[in-house]
Short mmCIF file of C-alpha atoms in Angstrom, two decimals:
data_model
loop_
_atom_site.label_atom_id
_atom_site.label_comp_id
_atom_site.label_asym_id
_atom_site.label_seq_id
_atom_site.Cartn_x
_atom_site.Cartn_y
_atom_site.Cartn_z
CA MET N 1 -19.15 4.32 19.28
CA ASN N 2 -15.64 2.92 19.34
CA ASP N 3 -12.91 5.55 19.74
CA LYS N 4 -11.54 4.45 16.35
CA TYR N 5 -13.45 6.12 13.51
CA PRO N 6 -13.94 5.50 10.64
CA LEU N 7 -14.18 1.75 11.08
CA THR N 8 -12.40 -0.90 9.05
CA ASN N 9 -12.52 -4.66 8.41
CA GLY N 10 -13.03 -6.79 11.50
CA ASP N 11 -13.91 -3.84 13.77
CA THR N 12 -16.71 -4.36 16.27
CA PHE N 13 -18.79 -1.33 17.14
CA THR N 14 -21.29 -1.01 19.95
CA GLY N 15 -24.16 1.31 20.67
CA GLU N 16 -27.55 1.79 22.25
CA VAL N 17 -31.12 2.28 21.14
CA THR N 18 -32.89 4.67 23.52
CA VAL N 19 -36.68 4.75 23.77
CA GLU N 20 -38.41 7.46 25.79
CA VAL N 21 -41.96 6.73 26.97
CA GLN N 22 -44.45 9.17 28.53
CA LYS N 23 -47.03 6.59 29.55
CA GLU N 24 -47.18 2.81 29.62
CA CYS N 25 -47.55 1.22 26.21
CA ARG N 26 -47.26 -2.14 24.48
CA ILE N 27 -45.05 -2.65 21.43
CA ASN N 28 -45.17 -5.33 18.75
CA SER N 29 -41.44 -5.34 18.02
CA LEU N 30 -38.22 -3.42 18.45
CA TYR N 31 -35.10 -4.20 16.46
CA VAL N 32 -31.88 -2.72 15.13
CA LYS N 33 -30.73 -3.48 11.57
CA PHE N 34 -27.21 -3.21 10.14
CA LYS N 35 -27.05 -3.13 6.35
CA GLY N 36 -24.54 -2.44 3.61
CA LYS N 37 -25.20 -1.96 -0.09
CA ALA N 38 -24.06 -0.24 -3.29
CA ASN N 39 -26.48 1.64 -5.56
CA VAL N 40 -26.02 3.02 -9.07
CA MET N 41 -28.53 5.01 -11.12
CA TRP N 42 -28.50 7.43 -14.03
CA THR N 43 -30.81 8.38 -16.89
CA GLU N 44 -30.18 8.88 -20.60
CA GLN N 45 -32.51 10.97 -22.71
CA GLY N 46 -33.41 9.57 -26.11
CA PHE N 47 -35.38 11.11 -28.96
CA ARG N 48 -38.71 9.68 -27.78
CA SER N 49 -38.01 8.20 -24.35
CA THR N 50 -35.83 8.27 -21.26
CA THR N 51 -33.88 5.18 -20.23
CA ILE N 52 -33.13 4.58 -16.56
CA TYR N 53 -30.05 2.54 -15.69
CA HIS N 54 -30.02 1.08 -12.21
CA ALA N 55 -27.99 -1.54 -10.36
CA GLN N 56 -27.70 -2.62 -6.75
CA ASP N 57 -25.27 -4.83 -4.87
CA LYS N 58 -26.30 -5.89 -1.36
CA TYR N 59 -23.50 -6.92 0.99
CA PHE N 60 -25.49 -7.80 4.09
CA SER N 61 -28.65 -6.99 6.04
CA ILE N 62 -28.73 -8.24 9.64
CA ARG N 63 -31.42 -7.72 12.26
CA ARG N 64 -31.13 -8.08 16.01
CA TYR N 65 -34.42 -8.02 17.91
CA PHE N 66 -34.86 -6.67 21.42
CA VAL N 67 -38.58 -7.47 21.25
CA ALA N 68 -39.53 -9.98 18.55
CA ASN N 69 -42.81 -9.91 16.66
CA LYS N 70 -44.75 -12.92 17.96
CA ASN N 71 -46.86 -13.03 14.80
CA SER N 72 -43.86 -13.25 12.50
CA LYS N 73 -43.25 -16.51 10.64
CA ASP N 74 -39.53 -15.75 10.36
CA ILE N 75 -37.82 -18.51 12.34
CA THR N 76 -34.38 -16.93 11.86
CA GLN N 77 -35.07 -13.99 14.19
CA VAL N 78 -32.15 -13.37 16.57
CA VAL N 79 -33.45 -12.03 19.88
CA LEU N 80 -31.11 -10.22 22.28
CA LYS N 81 -31.44 -10.38 26.06
CA ASN N 82 -30.68 -7.88 28.78
CA GLN N 83 -27.61 -7.90 31.03
CA ASN N 84 -29.32 -10.37 33.36
CA GLY N 85 -29.89 -12.82 30.52
CA GLU N 86 -33.64 -12.15 30.52
CA ALA N 87 -35.91 -11.31 27.60
CA TYR N 88 -36.91 -7.69 27.15
CA SER N 89 -40.54 -6.92 27.95
CA ASN N 90 -42.91 -5.76 25.23
CA VAL N 91 -44.62 -3.51 27.80
CA LEU N 92 -42.78 -0.23 28.31
CA THR N 93 -43.31 1.77 31.49
CA PRO N 94 -42.94 5.57 31.59
CA GLY N 95 -39.31 6.69 31.45
CA THR N 96 -36.18 5.98 29.41
CA HIS N 97 -35.37 2.47 28.16
CA VAL N 98 -31.88 1.64 26.86
CA TYR N 99 -31.10 -1.35 24.61
CA PRO N 100 -27.38 -2.07 23.97
CA PHE N 101 -26.18 -3.86 20.83
CA SER N 102 -23.02 -4.61 18.86
CA PHE N 103 -22.12 -5.55 15.29
CA GLN N 104 -18.89 -6.56 13.58
CA PHE N 105 -17.72 -5.66 10.10
CA SER N 106 -16.66 -8.47 7.79
CA LYS N 107 -12.93 -9.14 7.77
CA GLU N 108 -12.74 -9.02 3.96
CA GLY N 109 -14.59 -8.55 0.70
CA ILE N 110 -16.55 -5.31 1.22
CA PRO N 111 -15.69 -1.87 -0.26
CA SER N 112 -15.27 1.47 1.48
CA SER N 113 -18.09 3.96 2.00
CA PHE N 114 -18.49 6.12 -1.09
CA THR N 115 -20.68 8.89 -2.49
CA GLY N 116 -20.45 9.81 -6.18
CA ARG N 117 -22.51 11.55 -8.82
CA TYR N 118 -24.21 8.40 -10.11
CA GLY N 119 -23.93 6.02 -7.18
CA SER N 120 -23.00 5.35 -3.57
CA ILE N 121 -21.85 2.67 -1.15
CA SER N 122 -23.40 3.01 2.28
CA TYR N 123 -23.45 1.25 5.64
CA LEU N 124 -26.40 2.10 7.86
CA LEU N 125 -27.75 1.33 11.30
CA GLU N 126 -31.52 1.53 11.57
CA ALA N 127 -33.65 1.15 14.70
CA VAL N 128 -37.34 0.33 14.15
CA LEU N 129 -40.14 0.30 16.75
CA SER N 130 -43.51 -1.15 15.76
CA ARG N 131 -46.89 -0.79 17.53
CA SER N 132 -50.40 -1.85 16.59
CA MET N 133 -52.41 0.67 14.61
CA ARG N 134 -49.46 3.08 14.50
CA LEU N 135 -46.82 3.96 11.94
CA ASP N 136 -43.41 2.49 12.66
CA ARG N 137 -40.90 4.78 14.36
CA LYS N 138 -37.49 4.69 12.64
CA SER N 139 -34.08 6.23 13.24
CA GLN N 140 -31.02 5.84 10.97
CA VAL N 141 -27.31 6.44 11.51
CA PRO N 142 -24.69 6.21 8.69
CA ILE N 143 -21.48 4.33 9.49
CA SER N 144 -18.24 5.45 7.82
CA PHE N 145 -16.14 2.48 6.67
CA VAL N 146 -12.67 2.37 5.07
CA ALA N 147 -11.71 -1.04 3.68
CA LYS N 148 -8.36 -2.47 4.73
CA THR N 149 -5.88 -3.28 1.99
CA ASP N 150 -3.84 -6.47 1.87
CA LEU N 151 -0.70 -5.09 0.25
CA ASN N 152 0.75 -8.52 -0.40
CA SER N 153 -2.35 -9.65 -2.34
CA ILE N 154 -2.02 -7.01 -5.07
CA SER N 155 0.71 -8.18 -7.41
CA GLY N 156 2.79 -5.43 -8.95
CA LEU N 157 1.70 -2.79 -6.44
CA MET N 158 5.27 -2.11 -5.32
CA GLU N 159 6.95 -2.73 -8.68
CA PRO N 160 8.32 0.11 -10.87
CA LEU N 161 6.33 1.37 -13.86
CA HIS N 162 7.74 2.52 -17.17
CA LYS N 163 6.23 3.76 -20.41
CA SER N 164 7.70 5.53 -23.43
CA LEU N 165 6.63 7.09 -26.72
CA GLU N 166 8.04 8.95 -29.70
CA LYS N 167 6.05 11.37 -31.83
CA THR N 168 6.96 12.85 -35.21
CA MET N 169 5.76 16.42 -35.69
CA LYS N 170 3.59 17.20 -38.73
CA VAL N 171 1.80 20.07 -40.50
CA PHE N 172 2.85 23.23 -38.59
CA THR N 173 6.19 22.05 -37.21
CA SER N 174 8.92 19.50 -37.85
CA GLY N 175 11.23 17.09 -36.07
CA SER N 176 10.21 14.72 -33.30
CA VAL N 177 9.91 14.44 -29.52
CA ALA N 178 10.25 11.39 -27.30
CA MET N 179 9.89 10.71 -23.59
CA ASP N 180 10.30 7.92 -21.06
CA VAL N 181 8.21 8.11 -17.87
CA ASN N 182 9.23 6.17 -14.79
CA LEU N 183 7.59 5.58 -11.39
CA GLU N 184 9.18 3.69 -8.52
CA ARG N 185 5.89 1.80 -7.98
CA SER N 186 2.14 1.95 -8.71
CA GLY N 187 0.81 2.17 -5.12
CA PHE N 188 0.94 5.41 -3.13
CA PHE N 189 -0.49 6.35 0.28
CA GLN N 190 -2.61 9.41 1.00
CA GLY N 191 -0.39 12.28 2.14
CA LYS N 192 2.82 10.73 0.75
CA GLU N 193 5.06 11.79 -2.12
CA LEU N 194 4.94 10.53 -5.69
CA ASN N 195 8.19 10.93 -7.63
CA VAL N 196 8.01 11.08 -11.44
CA LEU N 197 11.20 10.70 -13.48
CA ILE N 198 11.01 11.80 -17.12
CA LYS N 199 13.63 11.50 -19.85
CA ILE N 200 12.88 13.89 -22.72
CA GLN N 201 14.41 14.03 -26.20
CA ASN N 202 13.40 17.23 -27.96
CA ASN N 203 14.39 17.01 -31.62
CA SER N 204 11.93 19.71 -32.68
CA PRO N 205 12.80 23.38 -33.35
CA HIS N 206 10.66 24.57 -30.41
CA GLU N 207 10.77 24.44 -26.63
CA VAL N 208 8.51 21.87 -24.97
CA LYS N 209 7.07 21.90 -21.46
CA PRO N 210 6.53 18.70 -19.44
CA VAL N 211 3.17 18.65 -17.67
CA CYS N 212 2.18 16.08 -15.03
CA SER N 213 -1.30 15.59 -13.66
CA ILE N 214 -3.22 13.08 -11.58
CA TYR N 215 -6.91 12.60 -12.21
CA ARG N 216 -9.56 10.39 -10.71
CA LYS N 217 -11.94 8.30 -12.79
CA ASP N 218 -15.21 7.11 -11.24
CA SER N 219 -16.96 4.36 -13.21
CA PHE N 220 -20.56 3.25 -12.64
CA PHE N 221 -21.96 0.07 -14.19
CA ALA N 222 -25.60 -0.85 -14.85
CA GLY N 223 -27.58 -2.59 -17.58
CA GLY N 224 -24.44 -3.54 -19.49
CA LYS N 225 -23.35 0.08 -19.79
CA ARG N 226 -20.82 2.30 -18.04
CA LYS N 227 -21.08 5.91 -16.92
CA CYS N 228 -17.84 7.75 -16.13
CA GLN N 229 -16.88 10.93 -14.35
CA THR N 230 -13.34 12.32 -14.16
CA THR N 231 -11.94 14.81 -11.65
CA ASP N 232 -8.57 16.55 -11.80
CA ILE N 233 -6.59 16.17 -8.57
CA ILE N 234 -3.14 17.69 -9.18
CA ARG N 235 -1.44 19.45 -12.10
CA GLU N 236 2.17 20.62 -12.30
CA VAL N 237 4.00 22.30 -15.20
CA GLY N 238 7.76 21.86 -15.54
CA LYS N 239 10.39 24.19 -16.94
CA PRO N 240 10.68 24.60 -20.74
CA ILE N 241 13.00 22.10 -22.41
CA PRO N 242 14.97 23.57 -25.34
CA PRO N 243 15.87 21.47 -28.39
CA SER N 244 18.38 18.94 -27.10
CA PRO N 245 19.41 15.29 -27.55
CA SER N 246 18.30 14.33 -24.03
CA GLU N 247 17.28 15.95 -20.76
CA ASN N 248 16.14 14.44 -17.45
CA VAL N 249 13.30 15.95 -15.43
CA GLU N 250 12.15 15.05 -11.93
CA MET N 251 8.71 16.11 -10.68
CA VAL N 252 7.46 15.43 -7.15
CA PHE N 253 3.81 15.43 -6.04
CA THR N 254 2.27 15.06 -2.62
CA ILE N 255 -0.88 12.93 -2.74
CA PRO N 256 -3.61 14.94 -0.96
CA GLN N 257 -4.49 13.55 2.45
CA ASP N 258 -8.22 13.85 1.79
CA VAL N 259 -8.30 12.26 -1.68
CA GLU N 260 -10.57 9.22 -1.99
CA PRO N 261 -8.62 5.91 -1.89
CA SER N 262 -8.79 3.71 -4.99
CA MET N 263 -11.73 1.31 -4.93
CA LEU N 264 -11.52 -1.74 -7.15
CA ASN N 265 -13.45 -4.36 -5.17
CA CYS N 266 -17.02 -3.30 -6.02
CA SER N 267 -18.74 -4.85 -9.04
CA ILE N 268 -20.81 -1.76 -9.96
CA ILE N 269 -18.62 1.17 -8.83
CA LYS N 270 -14.90 1.70 -9.34
CA VAL N 271 -12.62 4.55 -8.27
CA GLU N 272 -9.37 4.60 -10.25
CA TYR N 273 -6.49 7.03 -10.68
CA ARG N 274 -4.27 7.89 -13.65
CA LEU N 275 -0.98 9.72 -13.84
CA LYS N 276 -0.90 11.66 -17.10
CA VAL N 277 2.37 13.07 -18.43
CA TYR N 278 2.40 15.09 -21.64
CA LEU N 279 4.64 17.48 -23.52
CA ASP N 280 3.21 20.89 -24.34
CA VAL N 281 4.41 21.39 -27.92
CA LYS N 282 3.66 24.54 -29.91
CA HIS N 283 1.63 24.09 -33.10
CA ALA N 284 1.22 20.32 -32.56
CA LEU N 285 -0.89 17.77 -30.75
CA ASN N 286 0.57 17.12 -27.32
CA PRO N 287 2.01 13.60 -26.94
CA ASP N 288 0.94 12.01 -23.66
CA ILE N 289 1.54 8.93 -21.50
CA LYS N 290 -0.94 7.57 -18.96
CA LEU N 291 -0.08 5.22 -16.09
CA ASN N 292 -2.54 3.53 -13.73
CA ILE N 293 -1.76 4.19 -10.07
CA VAL N 294 -3.43 3.03 -6.85
CA ILE N 295 -4.11 5.42 -3.95
CA LEU N 296 -4.01 3.59 -0.61
CA PRO N 297 -5.59 4.72 2.71
CA ALA N 298 -3.21 6.60 5.01
CA SER N 299 -4.30 4.25 7.82
CA GLU N 300 -2.37 1.45 6.09
CA VAL N 301 0.99 3.27 6.25
CA THR N 302 1.80 1.62 9.58
CA ALA N 303 1.32 -1.83 8.08
CA VAL N 304 4.34 -3.83 7.01
CA GLU N 305 5.10 -2.46 3.57
CA PRO N 306 7.17 -4.36 0.99
CA GLU N 307 10.32 -2.58 -0.14
CA PRO N 308 9.78 -1.01 -3.58
CA ALA N 309 11.97 -2.25 -6.39
CA PRO N 310 14.71 0.20 -7.46
CA ALA N 311 13.38 3.01 -9.62
CA ALA N 312 15.07 4.10 -12.81
CA ASP N 313 18.13 6.26 -12.31
CA LEU N 314 17.78 8.63 -15.22
CA ARG N 315 20.79 10.57 -14.08
CA ASN N 316 22.96 7.62 -15.10
CA GLY N 317 20.89 6.73 -18.14
CA SER N 318 19.61 3.47 -16.58
CA GLN N 319 16.00 2.33 -16.94
CA GLY N 320 16.09 -0.68 -14.62
CA ASN N 321 13.53 -3.48 -14.76
CA TYR N 322 9.97 -2.30 -15.05
CA GLY N 323 6.76 -4.06 -14.18
CA ASN N 324 3.26 -4.02 -15.56
CA SER N 325 1.80 -0.52 -16.00
CA ASP N 326 -1.72 -1.78 -15.30
CA PRO N 327 -2.07 -3.00 -11.67
CA PRO N 328 -4.66 -5.76 -11.26
CA ALA N 329 -8.00 -5.14 -9.58
CA TRP N 330 -8.68 -6.29 -6.07
CA GLY N 331 -10.70 -9.46 -5.61
CA LEU N 332 -14.46 -9.45 -5.87
CA ALA N 333 -15.11 -12.02 -3.15
CA ARG N 334 -18.52 -11.78 -1.57
CA PRO N 335 -18.46 -10.64 2.07
CA LEU N 336 -18.64 -12.95 5.03
CA PRO N 337 -21.65 -12.28 7.27
CA PRO N 338 -20.75 -10.04 10.23
CA GLY N 339 -20.70 -11.69 13.64
CA GLY N 340 -23.39 -11.56 16.26
CA PRO N 341 -23.60 -9.26 19.26
CA SER N 342 -20.77 -9.21 21.74
CA THR N 343 -21.35 -10.29 25.33
CA SER N 344 -19.12 -7.48 26.61
CA SER N 345 -20.50 -4.30 28.15
CA HIS N 346 -21.70 -1.65 25.72
CA PRO N 347 -20.51 1.97 25.96
CA SER N 348 -22.94 4.77 25.22
CA TYR N 349 -23.15 6.53 21.87
CA GLY N 350 -23.80 9.80 23.64
CA GLU N 351 -20.33 11.34 23.51
CA SER N 352 -19.80 10.41 19.87
CA GLY N 353 -23.03 11.95 18.65
CA MET N 354 -24.20 8.57 17.36
CA ASN N 355 -26.89 8.03 19.98
CA ARG N 356 -30.26 8.47 18.29
CA SER N 357 -33.33 8.39 20.51
CA LEU N 358 -36.63 7.27 19.06
CA ASN N 359 -39.15 10.07 19.53
CA GLU N 360 -41.09 10.14 22.74
CA ILE N 361 -43.94 7.67 22.74
CA SER N 362 -47.18 8.76 24.32
#
């Protein structure tokens, strides 16, 4: 494999299919297939029946033959040749036979690898050897892929966010509380800080505690329905705020390095994040504010990043100019087909652990 791993858009990866033979044999075909797809499935139990919801989105499925099936009517078969430009023989002599190949990921339009409770997005390499009167021999290798983000294509990603609310206390308490929540932008990289500025007005007779949390929301779509799963990522509790006309609070998070990046460019699976800020008020329902945020891959930090617009300076009572609190989804363009095999030399998969030998053939 390439030294760079996981792979991203436009990367070309190379490898080898190794076939070990004990005695001479004839094969019908030998090929390697590169495929990418998204799958969603869940069941719902009714009173008398069970309903299965299933959806699939195929991004590509490409075959490269080392030995083509002569009886196949598929005229689109792409047959690779050896380093001397000659066709591979369908007769294998005793020993080890090595078949190099390469594939390239699309430059745009496909989502990152993902595994969730009700669905997954996977990219697989599969080598298949076929012989007469025998079961096919198969070997699969998963490929980890992290989609590249075009920062300039997501409007509002680097613009400040602002949301406010005021709540009048009822039943067991009196007065009111209000808060303004401000973020310097909606996009944050893995491993980087997220700064939350909160202006709180506590006009109730009790102390209130500001609480900030980030949670992930996975959505799966099939049959016109949606299945969701939420996971808490971070939770921080601030100091108690006594009754006062106005107080400013600053809370700083570090986005975990290993948290899944946001994924908004798959039609049947979405990974989204929310920042939730609420006031813990005694004897009352807690007022809360939710803001959509986007978690970006750490690998994109080195890219040219637009300067964020100035965040609110609560210390001076300024709120600045705030953008949309709901960042738009990434495009849903269908992927371009990956390119054909490279003519360059092919390094071995051995050191990377990706070399999978088909079982010995006798």
